PDB file of C-alpha atoms in Angstrom:
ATOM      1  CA  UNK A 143      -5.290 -44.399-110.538  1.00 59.00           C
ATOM      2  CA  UNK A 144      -7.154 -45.028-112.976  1.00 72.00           C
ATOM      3  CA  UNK A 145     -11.218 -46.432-112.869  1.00 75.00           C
ATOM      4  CA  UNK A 146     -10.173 -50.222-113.985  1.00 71.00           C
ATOM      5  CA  UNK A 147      -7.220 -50.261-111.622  1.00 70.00           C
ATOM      6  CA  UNK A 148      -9.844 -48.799-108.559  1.00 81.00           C
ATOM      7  CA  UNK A 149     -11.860 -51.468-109.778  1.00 86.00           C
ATOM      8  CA  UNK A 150      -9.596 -54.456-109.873  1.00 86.00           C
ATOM      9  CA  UNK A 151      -8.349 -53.422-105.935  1.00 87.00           C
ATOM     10  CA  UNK A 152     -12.276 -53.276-104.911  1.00 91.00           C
ATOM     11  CA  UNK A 153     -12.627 -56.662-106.667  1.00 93.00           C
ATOM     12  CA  UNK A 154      -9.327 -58.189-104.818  1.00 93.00           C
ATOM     13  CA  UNK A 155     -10.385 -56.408-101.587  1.00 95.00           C
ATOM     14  CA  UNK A 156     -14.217 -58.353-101.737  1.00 96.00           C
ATOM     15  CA  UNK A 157     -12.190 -61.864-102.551  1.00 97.00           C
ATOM     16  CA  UNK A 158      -9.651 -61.175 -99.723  1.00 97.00           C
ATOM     17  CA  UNK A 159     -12.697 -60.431 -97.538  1.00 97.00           C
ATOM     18  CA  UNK A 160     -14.594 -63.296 -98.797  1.00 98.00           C
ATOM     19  CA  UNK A 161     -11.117 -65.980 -98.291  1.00 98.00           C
ATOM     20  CA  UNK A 162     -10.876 -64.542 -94.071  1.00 98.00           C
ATOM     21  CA  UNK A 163     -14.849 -65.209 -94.031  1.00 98.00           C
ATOM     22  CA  UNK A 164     -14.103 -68.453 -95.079  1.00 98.00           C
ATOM     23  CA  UNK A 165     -11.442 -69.136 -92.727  1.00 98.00           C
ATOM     24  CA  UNK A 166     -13.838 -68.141 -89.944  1.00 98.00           C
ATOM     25  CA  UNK A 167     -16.807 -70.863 -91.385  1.00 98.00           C
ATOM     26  CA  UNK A 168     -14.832 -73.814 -92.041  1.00 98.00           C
ATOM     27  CA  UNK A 169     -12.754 -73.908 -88.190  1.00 97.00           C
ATOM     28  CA  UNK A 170     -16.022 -73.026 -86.897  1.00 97.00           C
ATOM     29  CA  UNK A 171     -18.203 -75.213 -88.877  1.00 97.00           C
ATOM     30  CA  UNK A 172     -14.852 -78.165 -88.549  1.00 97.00           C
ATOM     31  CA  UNK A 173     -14.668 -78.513 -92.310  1.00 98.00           C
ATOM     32  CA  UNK A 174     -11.404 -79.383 -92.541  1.00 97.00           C
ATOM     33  CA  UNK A 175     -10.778 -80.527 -96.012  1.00 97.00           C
ATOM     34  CA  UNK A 176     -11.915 -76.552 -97.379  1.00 98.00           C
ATOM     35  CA  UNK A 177     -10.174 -75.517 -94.818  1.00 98.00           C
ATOM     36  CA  UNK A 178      -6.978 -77.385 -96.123  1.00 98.00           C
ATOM     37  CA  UNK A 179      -8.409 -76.061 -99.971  1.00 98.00           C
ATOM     38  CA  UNK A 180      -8.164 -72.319 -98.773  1.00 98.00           C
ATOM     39  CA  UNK A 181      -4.322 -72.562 -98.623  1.00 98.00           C
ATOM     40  CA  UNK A 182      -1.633 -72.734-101.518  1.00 97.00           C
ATOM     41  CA  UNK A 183       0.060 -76.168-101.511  1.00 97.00           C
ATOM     42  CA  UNK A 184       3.031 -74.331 -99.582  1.00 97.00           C
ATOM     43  CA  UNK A 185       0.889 -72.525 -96.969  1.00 98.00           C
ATOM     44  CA  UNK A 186       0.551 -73.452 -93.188  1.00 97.00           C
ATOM     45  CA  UNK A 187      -0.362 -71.656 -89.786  1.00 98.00           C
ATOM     46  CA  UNK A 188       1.164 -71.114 -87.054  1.00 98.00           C
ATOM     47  CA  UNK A 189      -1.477 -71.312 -83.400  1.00 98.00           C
ATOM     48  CA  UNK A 190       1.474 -71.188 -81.156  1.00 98.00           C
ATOM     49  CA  UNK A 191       0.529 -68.969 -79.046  1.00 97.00           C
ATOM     50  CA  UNK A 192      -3.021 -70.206 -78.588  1.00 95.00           C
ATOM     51  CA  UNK A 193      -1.134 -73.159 -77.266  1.00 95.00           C
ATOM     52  CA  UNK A 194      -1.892 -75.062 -80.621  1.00 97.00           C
ATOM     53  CA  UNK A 195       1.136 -76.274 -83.549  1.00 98.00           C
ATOM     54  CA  UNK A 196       2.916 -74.729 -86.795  1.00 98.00           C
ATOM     55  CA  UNK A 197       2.887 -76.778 -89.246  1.00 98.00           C
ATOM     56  CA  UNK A 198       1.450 -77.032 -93.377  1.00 98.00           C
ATOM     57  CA  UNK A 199      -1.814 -77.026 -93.769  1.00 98.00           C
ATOM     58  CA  UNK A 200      -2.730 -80.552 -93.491  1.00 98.00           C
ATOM     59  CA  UNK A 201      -0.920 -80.875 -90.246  1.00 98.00           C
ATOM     60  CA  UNK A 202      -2.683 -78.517 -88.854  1.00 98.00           C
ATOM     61  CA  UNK A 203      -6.201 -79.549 -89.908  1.00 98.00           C
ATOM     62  CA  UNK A 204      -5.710 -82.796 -88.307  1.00 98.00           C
ATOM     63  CA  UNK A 205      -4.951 -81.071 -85.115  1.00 98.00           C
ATOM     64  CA  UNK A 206      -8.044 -79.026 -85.595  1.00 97.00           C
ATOM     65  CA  UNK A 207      -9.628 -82.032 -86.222  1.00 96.00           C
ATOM     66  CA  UNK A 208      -8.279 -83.330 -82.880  1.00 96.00           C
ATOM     67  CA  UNK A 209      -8.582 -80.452 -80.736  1.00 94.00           C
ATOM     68  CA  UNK A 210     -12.113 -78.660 -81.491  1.00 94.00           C
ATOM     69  CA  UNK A 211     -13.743 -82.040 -80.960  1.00 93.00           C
ATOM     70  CA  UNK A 212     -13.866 -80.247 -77.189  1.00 91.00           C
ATOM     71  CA  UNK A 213     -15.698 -77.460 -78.946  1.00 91.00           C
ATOM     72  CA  UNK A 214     -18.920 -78.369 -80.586  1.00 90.00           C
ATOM     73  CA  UNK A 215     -19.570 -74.816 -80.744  1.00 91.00           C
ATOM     74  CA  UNK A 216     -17.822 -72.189 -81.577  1.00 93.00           C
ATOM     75  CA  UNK A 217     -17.907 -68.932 -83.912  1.00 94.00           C
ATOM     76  CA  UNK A 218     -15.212 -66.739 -84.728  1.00 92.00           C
ATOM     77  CA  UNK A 219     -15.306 -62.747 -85.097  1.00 96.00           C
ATOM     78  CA  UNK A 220     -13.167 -61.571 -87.345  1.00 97.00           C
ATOM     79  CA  UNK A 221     -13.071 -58.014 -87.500  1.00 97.00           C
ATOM     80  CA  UNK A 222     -11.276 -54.607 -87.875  1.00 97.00           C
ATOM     81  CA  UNK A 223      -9.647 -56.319 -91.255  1.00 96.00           C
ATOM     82  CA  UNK A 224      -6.665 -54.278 -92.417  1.00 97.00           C
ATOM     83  CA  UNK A 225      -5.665 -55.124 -96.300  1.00 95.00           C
ATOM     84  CA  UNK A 226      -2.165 -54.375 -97.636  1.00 94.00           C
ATOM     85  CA  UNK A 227      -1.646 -55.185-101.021  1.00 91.00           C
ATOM     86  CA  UNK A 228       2.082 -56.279-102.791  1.00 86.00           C
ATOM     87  CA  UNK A 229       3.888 -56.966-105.318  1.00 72.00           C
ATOM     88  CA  UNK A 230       5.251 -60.330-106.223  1.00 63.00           C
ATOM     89  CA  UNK A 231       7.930 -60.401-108.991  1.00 60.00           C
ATOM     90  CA  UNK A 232       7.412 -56.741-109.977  1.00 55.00           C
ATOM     91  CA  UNK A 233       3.639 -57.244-110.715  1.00 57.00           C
ATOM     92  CA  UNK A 234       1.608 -55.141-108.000  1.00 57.00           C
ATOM     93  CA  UNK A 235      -1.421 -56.810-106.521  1.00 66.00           C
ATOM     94  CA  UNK A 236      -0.425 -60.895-106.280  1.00 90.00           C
ATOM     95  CA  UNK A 237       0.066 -60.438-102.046  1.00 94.00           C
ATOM     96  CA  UNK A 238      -1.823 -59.576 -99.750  1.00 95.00           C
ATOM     97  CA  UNK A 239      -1.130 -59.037 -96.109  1.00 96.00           C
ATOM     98  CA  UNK A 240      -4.331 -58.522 -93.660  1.00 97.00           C
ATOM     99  CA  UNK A 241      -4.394 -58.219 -90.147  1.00 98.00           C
ATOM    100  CA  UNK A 242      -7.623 -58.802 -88.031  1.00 98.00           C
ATOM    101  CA  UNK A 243      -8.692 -58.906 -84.412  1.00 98.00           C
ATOM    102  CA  UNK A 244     -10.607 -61.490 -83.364  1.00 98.00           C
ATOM    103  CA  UNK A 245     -13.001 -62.569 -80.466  1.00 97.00           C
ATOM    104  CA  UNK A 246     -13.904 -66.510 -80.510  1.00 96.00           C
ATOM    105  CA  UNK A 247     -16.684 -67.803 -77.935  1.00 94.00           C
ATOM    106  CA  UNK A 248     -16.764 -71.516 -77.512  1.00 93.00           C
ATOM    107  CA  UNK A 249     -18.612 -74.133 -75.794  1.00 90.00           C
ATOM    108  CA  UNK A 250     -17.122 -77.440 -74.298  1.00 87.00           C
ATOM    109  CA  UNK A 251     -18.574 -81.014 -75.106  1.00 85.00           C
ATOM    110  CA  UNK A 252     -20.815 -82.119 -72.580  1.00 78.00           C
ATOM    111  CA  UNK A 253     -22.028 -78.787 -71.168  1.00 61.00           C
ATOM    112  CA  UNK A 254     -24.959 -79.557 -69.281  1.00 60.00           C
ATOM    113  CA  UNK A 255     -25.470 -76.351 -68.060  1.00 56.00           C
ATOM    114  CA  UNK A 256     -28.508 -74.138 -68.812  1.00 53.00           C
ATOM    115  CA  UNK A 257     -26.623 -70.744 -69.219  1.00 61.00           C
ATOM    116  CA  UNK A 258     -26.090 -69.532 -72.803  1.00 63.00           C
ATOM    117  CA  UNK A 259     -23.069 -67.732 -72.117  1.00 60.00           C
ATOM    118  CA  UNK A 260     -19.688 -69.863 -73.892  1.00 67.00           C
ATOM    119  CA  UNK A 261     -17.319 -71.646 -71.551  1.00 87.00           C
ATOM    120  CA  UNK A 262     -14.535 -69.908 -73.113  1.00 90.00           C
ATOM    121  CA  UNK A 263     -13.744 -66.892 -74.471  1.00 94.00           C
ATOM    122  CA  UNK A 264     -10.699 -66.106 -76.675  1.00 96.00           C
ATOM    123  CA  UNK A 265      -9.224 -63.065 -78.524  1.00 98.00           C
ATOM    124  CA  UNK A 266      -6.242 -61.540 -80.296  1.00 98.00           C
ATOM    125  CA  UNK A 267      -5.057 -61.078 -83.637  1.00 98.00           C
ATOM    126  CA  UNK A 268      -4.627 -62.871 -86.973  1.00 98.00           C
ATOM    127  CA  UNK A 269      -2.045 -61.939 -89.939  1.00 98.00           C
ATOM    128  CA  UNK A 270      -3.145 -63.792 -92.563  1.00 98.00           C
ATOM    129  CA  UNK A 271      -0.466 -63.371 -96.134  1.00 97.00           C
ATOM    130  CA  UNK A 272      -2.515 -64.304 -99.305  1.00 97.00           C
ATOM    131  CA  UNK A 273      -1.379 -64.853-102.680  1.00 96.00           C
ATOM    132  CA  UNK A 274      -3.403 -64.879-106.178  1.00 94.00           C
ATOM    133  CA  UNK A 275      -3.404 -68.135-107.980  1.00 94.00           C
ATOM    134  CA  UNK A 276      -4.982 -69.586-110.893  1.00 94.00           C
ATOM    135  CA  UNK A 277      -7.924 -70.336-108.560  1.00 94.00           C
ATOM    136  CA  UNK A 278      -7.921 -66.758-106.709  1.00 95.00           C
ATOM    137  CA  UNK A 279      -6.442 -65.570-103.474  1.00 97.00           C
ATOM    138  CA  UNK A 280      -5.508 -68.676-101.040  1.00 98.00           C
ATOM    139  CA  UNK A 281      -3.927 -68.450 -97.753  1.00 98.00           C
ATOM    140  CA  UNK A 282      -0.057 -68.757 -97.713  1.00 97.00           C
ATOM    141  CA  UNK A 283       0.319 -68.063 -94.341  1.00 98.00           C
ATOM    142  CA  UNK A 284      -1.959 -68.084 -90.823  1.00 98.00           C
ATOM    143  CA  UNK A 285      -0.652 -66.525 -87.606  1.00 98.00           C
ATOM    144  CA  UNK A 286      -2.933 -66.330 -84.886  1.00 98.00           C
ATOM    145  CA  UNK A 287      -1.681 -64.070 -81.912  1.00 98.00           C
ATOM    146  CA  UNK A 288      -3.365 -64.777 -79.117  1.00 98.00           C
ATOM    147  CA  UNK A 289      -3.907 -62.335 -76.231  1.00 98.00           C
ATOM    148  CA  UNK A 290      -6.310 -63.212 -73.687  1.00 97.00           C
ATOM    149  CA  UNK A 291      -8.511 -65.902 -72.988  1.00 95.00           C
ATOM    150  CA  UNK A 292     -11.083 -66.587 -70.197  1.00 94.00           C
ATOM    151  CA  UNK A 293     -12.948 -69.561 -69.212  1.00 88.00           C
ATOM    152  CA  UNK A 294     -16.311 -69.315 -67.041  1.00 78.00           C
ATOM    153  CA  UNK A 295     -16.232 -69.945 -63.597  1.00 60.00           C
ATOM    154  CA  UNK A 296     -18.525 -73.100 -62.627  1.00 52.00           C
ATOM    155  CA  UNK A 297     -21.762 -72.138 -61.069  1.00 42.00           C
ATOM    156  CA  UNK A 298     -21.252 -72.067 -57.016  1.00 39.00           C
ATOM    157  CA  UNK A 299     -24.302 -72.718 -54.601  1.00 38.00           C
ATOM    158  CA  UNK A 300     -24.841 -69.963 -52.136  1.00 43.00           C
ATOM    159  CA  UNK A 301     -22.905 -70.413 -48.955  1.00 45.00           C
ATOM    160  CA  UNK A 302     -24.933 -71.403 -46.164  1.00 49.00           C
ATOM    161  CA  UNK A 303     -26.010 -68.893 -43.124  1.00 42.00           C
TER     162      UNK A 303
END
């Protein structure tokens, strides 16, 4: 390889990096219209499995829209990020496929609680497949894999003696 090619897939590796960041701040933040921006007109995701919908990615930012509104707080973890990069019509380097784990703490609307702790906990893995475009990498695809989830238990008053 040589040192402009090693520097092109550090480049692509930072803006892949920075697009999955992205993802993370606009469903956590519930800014829906970047979050439609960060796909290609084609893309969509797919949060089966997290009992959400597949659909483009308009469809399913008005479900987001919908759904966190339970959420007002939430941040997602993405980590352990693995990048492949591919060809597309014999030109290396215009894919992307990454794979992440992820671990996303929420809060429901109306907790009057005084614990910090979120009222749900979720993990499990993303694949995300990127492409480059005129206006750099954009999501073509989101599949979210969830594998476990837990919700806190309500807060029981000791039983009396």
């Amino acid at each position: 390889m040589t040192q402009r090619v090693e520097l092109a897939t550090v480049m692509d590796r930072l803006a892949v990096d920075g697009l999955i960041t992205e993802y993370a701040v606009t469903v956590d933040d519930g800014d829906w219209e970047a979050y439609r921006e960060l796909f290609t007109p084609d893309g969509h995701a797919d949060y089966r499995s997290a009992g959400g919908i597949e659909g483009d990615a308009a469809q399913v930012a008005e479900w987001l829209t919908q759904t966190m509104e339970r959420f007002p707080m939430r941040q997602h973890l993405i980590v352990n990020r693995r990048v492949r990069f591919g060809p597309l019509e014999h030109d290396t380097g215009d894919t992307a496929q990454v794979r992440a784990d992820y671990v996303n703490p929420m809060r429901f609307a109306g907790h009057d609680g005084d614990s910090s702790a979120p009222d749900f906990v979720c993990g499990g893995r993303y694949e995300f497949t990127l492409l480059r475009t005129d206006n750099g990498w954009r999501l073509r695809e989101v599949v979210v894999h969830e594998k476990w989830r837990q919700a806190s238990r309500t807060r029981q008053e000791p039983a009396a003696t």
